[in-house]
């Protein structure tokens, strides 16, 4: 028998039995005094022991994590007597917080109580006052009785204290992994997620979180040992459950209640204004009648290339365009349907139907270039003032994107505003989101297990577009009959639906996909021989075209990922209306991080060529809206938008100018950090005008109108030498690859041969970065220079540059020293 199970006097039970009576005289009976003393002394002893054990059990493991600040308190488990009722144990004045309340078989309640360090003495004083304080009540009630007498036990809180799910479902193996539903106090969500990432846990993206008045449910994937550390290091978790919410809950268990769920969510949303930024879908049309779509899609914005087609979604079953519209507006619907949040939408939907319905002649395969440009023109003529992002998940299943096609070139042309053919009157720049294409379905797992065997599809190779692939965090299978099946991809890995560009010629093609977002997972049989696609629990949840019979439907693959990417781009465009499409693209890429499995693949790649091959599988990682919109104090981002004239004719056509940025690093702060590791991330984005001639398949320089590269000053290099070196390299061949390779870059300049989007990460000592305070943006050759007969050598271009510093090993404020400084480009004649 433990000390907590020993017999004790239950004051509340005595009261219920009528044995605890207030005497009529000023002196209490000996029995009542003994009850009071025993109860108070026992609680004081348990409290002291619980504090000591919590300091050892909850605080000691954190000593091995010096980069994580302590929570500033500990958790206790408090047991209340059966007669206590819904007692509020926490006190705002003390900073204590109660959570994870459970009812035991005997009717008693337990709860977790977070106790700040400064509140320990206050709680001990309350119990001491109850035990030894002078009784002044006319009824002879001890001081603090209403607060202390319902308390039965204090214990050190353990993992099981917070577990509010089936007790049998809590793993006992500390190395066991699962998806946890962490119910976090709203003011501690950021701290919980930051520490979870530091502990190597996978954190569900913002769209998977559920918001309630006092808590936010954050999905976390990791080991039992990691969640225990997170609990006590963060001080921000109220309770834990299995992260079991998935589309199957709605499509199977709550199917009859779906109309009520949809109506409730539609009523909680603040819908966008008529001129808000939009995601323009080029797809099969949209069912505007859906309650989760209609307020954000006006009838005037529901168009078709051929008016006879009608604008409604004609796809059989749940419809493709309607699901795309749903994900582009709301993301995965599981979380907003299940929580009590009040979403505020900053963007709308436009729909241009480019696929003819049944009964009409199909589109000619060679006509998709003109079709895409016609759809763009139709949207802009319909509403010329609106900012929009174009989203297209339609691909050419008969052609890979190994080299430029008429379709991909048409998209590059439209993105650059060059589709009109008049360089003196160009159109607006435009941002396109394209699907990388899906690995085909097959019941034979071996046929589809190697994603590299399935090259990304045309038109994903378009240089100026963001090609979107998929990764997955969906691994828990909920369907009956599949209890012994497993997910094909582990948490954070490439989705088994997503194609790659690994087989493309690396010397002639850009890295694709650029980014990956949630695309769902396949299921594998126990033998590993069979594969199944489209299980509800491994998919996302979206609106269906069948509003009356099936208002919600599972949605998956790179179409789902592309719709979500478009949503993020529109959110950035709405929040930052002064940013160009090139800049929005750069922000998305700059915000991206690789998951742990992706990072492990990069780390396991021995050379830069092998690391660059990883980009052809999962691109620059998973983008994050929060990081794109704002920088934390230890993640400083500098954004520049600028125009440049790459060439000039001076006898021969020569390079004209480069831009030199003096970066306002807080030099003294970096020097004080000495050898602390820091990361510098650089993203350069611009749109080229394509020239898909016969020679462009041989040399990327024949396809691009111009190109840009960046170079960072070496730590021991003077500004003059830095300028001379870059000028000499440009004068030599314009290839942009440094003749003096610079160590410290993750990919290096020699890995870049094509494309109009470049990102690299330099890592080194802070003291070295302090001296690397200049970055060069310089042109490389293209057909504007080489094809002099076309007379385009004096044309101007523009670009977006983003540079950020991260100090992952130290809590350092880099923003304050330079918050008033804005990087300025110094034009350098070359």
Short mmCIF file of C-alpha atoms in Angstrom, two decimals, residues 182-348:
data_model
loop_
_atom_site.label_atom_id
_atom_site.label_comp_id
_atom_site.label_asym_id
_atom_site.label_seq_id
_atom_site.Cartn_x
_atom_site.Cartn_y
_atom_site.Cartn_z
CA UNK A 182 -2.04 18.19 -27.27
CA UNK A 183 -4.70 20.45 -25.74
CA UNK A 184 -2.65 23.58 -25.12
CA UNK A 185 -3.44 26.73 -23.17
CA UNK A 186 -4.03 29.38 -25.82
CA UNK A 187 -1.29 31.69 -24.57
CA UNK A 188 1.31 28.89 -24.64
CA UNK A 189 0.75 27.36 -28.07
CA UNK A 190 3.85 28.94 -29.60
CA UNK A 191 6.02 27.78 -26.71
CA UNK A 192 4.67 24.24 -26.98
CA UNK A 193 5.28 24.02 -30.73
CA UNK A 194 8.76 25.57 -30.51
CA UNK A 195 9.87 23.12 -27.85
CA UNK A 196 8.22 20.22 -29.68
CA UNK A 197 10.27 21.04 -32.78
CA UNK A 198 13.41 21.35 -30.67
CA UNK A 199 12.70 17.86 -29.31
CA UNK A 200 12.45 16.50 -32.85
CA UNK A 201 8.68 16.03 -32.85
CA UNK A 202 6.56 16.54 -35.96
CA UNK A 203 4.10 19.40 -35.46
CA UNK A 204 0.83 19.46 -37.37
CA UNK A 205 0.51 22.51 -39.59
CA UNK A 206 -1.69 25.43 -38.59
CA UNK A 207 -4.61 24.12 -40.64
CA UNK A 208 -4.85 20.97 -38.52
CA UNK A 209 -5.24 22.79 -35.21
CA UNK A 210 -8.58 23.20 -33.47
CA UNK A 211 -9.32 26.43 -31.61
CA UNK A 212 -11.50 26.67 -28.52
CA UNK A 213 -12.07 29.54 -26.07
CA UNK A 214 -9.37 28.41 -23.64
CA UNK A 215 -7.38 25.76 -25.47
CA UNK A 216 -5.95 24.95 -28.88
CA UNK A 217 -5.55 21.32 -29.96
CA UNK A 218 -2.20 20.83 -31.69
CA UNK A 219 -1.39 17.48 -33.37
CA UNK A 220 2.11 16.29 -32.42
CA UNK A 221 3.90 13.16 -33.59
CA UNK A 222 6.69 11.74 -31.50
CA UNK A 223 7.85 9.32 -28.84
CA UNK A 224 6.38 8.91 -25.38
CA UNK A 225 9.67 10.11 -23.93
CA UNK A 226 9.51 13.29 -26.01
CA UNK A 227 5.93 14.12 -25.02
CA UNK A 228 6.86 13.73 -21.35
CA UNK A 229 9.72 16.18 -21.76
CA UNK A 230 7.45 18.55 -23.66
CA UNK A 231 4.80 18.43 -20.95
CA UNK A 232 7.05 19.61 -18.19
CA UNK A 233 9.33 21.85 -20.26
CA UNK A 234 6.53 23.90 -21.76
CA UNK A 235 4.08 24.26 -18.90
CA UNK A 236 1.54 24.78 -21.65
CA UNK A 237 -0.29 21.48 -22.13
CA UNK A 238 -3.65 21.10 -20.42
CA UNK A 239 -4.32 17.48 -21.42
CA UNK A 240 -3.39 14.78 -23.92
CA UNK A 241 -5.42 12.48 -26.10
CA UNK A 242 -4.89 10.54 -29.28
CA UNK A 243 -5.05 12.80 -32.34
CA UNK A 244 -7.94 10.84 -33.78
CA UNK A 245 -9.78 13.53 -35.76
CA UNK A 246 -9.70 12.77 -39.48
CA UNK A 247 -12.12 12.89 -42.43
CA UNK A 248 -13.50 9.44 -41.55
CA UNK A 249 -15.04 10.89 -38.39
CA UNK A 250 -17.27 13.07 -40.55
CA UNK A 251 -17.73 10.92 -43.66
CA UNK A 252 -18.54 7.76 -41.69
CA UNK A 253 -19.31 8.28 -37.99
CA UNK A 254 -21.12 11.64 -38.22
CA UNK A 255 -22.44 11.36 -41.74
CA UNK A 256 -26.05 12.11 -40.79
CA UNK A 257 -25.03 15.31 -38.99
CA UNK A 258 -22.94 16.81 -41.80
CA UNK A 259 -25.48 19.47 -42.87
CA UNK A 260 -25.54 20.81 -39.30
CA UNK A 261 -21.74 20.89 -39.12
CA UNK A 262 -21.52 22.70 -42.47
CA UNK A 263 -24.18 25.23 -41.47
CA UNK A 264 -22.46 25.89 -38.14
CA UNK A 265 -19.06 26.52 -39.77
CA UNK A 266 -20.54 28.72 -42.49
CA UNK A 267 -22.15 30.84 -39.78
CA UNK A 268 -18.88 31.29 -37.90
CA UNK A 269 -16.88 32.49 -40.91
CA UNK A 270 -16.28 36.14 -41.72
CA UNK A 271 -16.50 36.07 -45.51
CA UNK A 272 -14.28 38.19 -47.80
CA UNK A 273 -15.26 41.39 -49.57
CA UNK A 274 -16.10 41.58 -53.25
CA UNK A 275 -12.69 42.96 -54.27
CA UNK A 276 -10.56 40.73 -52.05
CA UNK A 277 -7.66 38.82 -53.59
CA UNK A 278 -8.67 35.55 -55.22
CA UNK A 279 -7.55 32.07 -56.10
CA UNK A 280 -8.53 31.60 -59.74
CA UNK A 281 -9.16 27.90 -60.40
CA UNK A 282 -8.59 26.52 -63.89
CA UNK A 283 -10.44 23.23 -63.54
CA UNK A 284 -13.78 21.47 -64.06
CA UNK A 285 -15.97 24.22 -62.62
CA UNK A 286 -17.38 24.66 -59.12
CA UNK A 287 -20.76 24.01 -57.51
CA UNK A 288 -21.40 27.48 -56.17
CA UNK A 289 -24.46 26.30 -54.21
CA UNK A 290 -22.33 24.81 -51.45
CA UNK A 291 -22.70 26.83 -48.20
CA UNK A 292 -18.93 26.80 -47.67
CA UNK A 293 -18.26 28.24 -51.14
CA UNK A 294 -21.17 30.44 -52.22
CA UNK A 295 -20.35 33.52 -50.06
CA UNK A 296 -16.83 33.63 -51.55
CA UNK A 297 -17.67 32.91 -55.19
CA UNK A 298 -19.96 35.36 -56.93
CA UNK A 299 -22.05 34.26 -59.86
CA UNK A 300 -20.12 36.68 -62.09
CA UNK A 301 -16.87 34.89 -61.22
CA UNK A 302 -18.16 31.45 -62.24
CA UNK A 303 -17.07 31.29 -65.87
CA UNK A 304 -16.20 28.83 -68.63
CA UNK A 305 -14.06 29.15 -71.74
CA UNK A 306 -17.10 28.07 -73.73
CA UNK A 307 -20.26 29.58 -72.22
CA UNK A 308 -22.18 26.54 -73.43
CA UNK A 309 -20.28 24.41 -70.92
CA UNK A 310 -21.75 26.24 -67.94
CA UNK A 311 -19.71 27.07 -64.87
CA UNK A 312 -20.92 24.26 -62.57
CA UNK A 313 -18.66 21.38 -61.62
CA UNK A 314 -19.37 18.63 -64.13
CA UNK A 315 -17.10 15.95 -62.67
CA UNK A 316 -18.87 12.72 -61.72
CA UNK A 317 -19.05 11.87 -58.03
CA UNK A 318 -18.01 14.55 -55.55
CA UNK A 319 -16.44 16.74 -58.23
CA UNK A 320 -12.86 17.90 -58.63
CA UNK A 321 -13.24 21.67 -59.02
CA UNK A 322 -15.53 21.97 -55.99
CA UNK A 323 -13.05 20.15 -53.77
CA UNK A 324 -10.26 22.36 -55.08
CA UNK A 325 -12.31 25.48 -54.31
CA UNK A 326 -12.99 24.23 -50.79
CA UNK A 327 -9.33 23.53 -50.02
CA UNK A 328 -8.22 26.79 -51.65
CA UNK A 329 -10.60 28.69 -49.35
CA UNK A 330 -10.48 26.78 -46.07
CA UNK A 331 -7.73 24.18 -46.24
CA UNK A 332 -8.54 20.81 -44.68
CA UNK A 333 -12.04 21.11 -43.18
CA UNK A 334 -11.55 18.65 -40.31
CA UNK A 335 -10.27 21.17 -37.78
CA UNK A 336 -12.61 24.13 -38.49
CA UNK A 337 -15.63 21.83 -38.50
CA UNK A 338 -14.68 20.32 -35.16
CA UNK A 339 -13.64 23.43 -33.25
CA UNK A 340 -15.27 26.72 -32.26
CA UNK A 341 -12.99 29.07 -34.18
CA UNK A 342 -14.27 32.06 -36.12
CA UNK A 343 -12.22 32.06 -39.35
CA UNK A 344 -11.73 35.33 -41.20
CA UNK A 345 -11.25 34.80 -44.93
CA UNK A 346 -9.10 37.36 -46.74
CA UNK A 347 -9.47 35.92 -50.23
CA UNK A 348 -12.15 34.73 -52.64
#
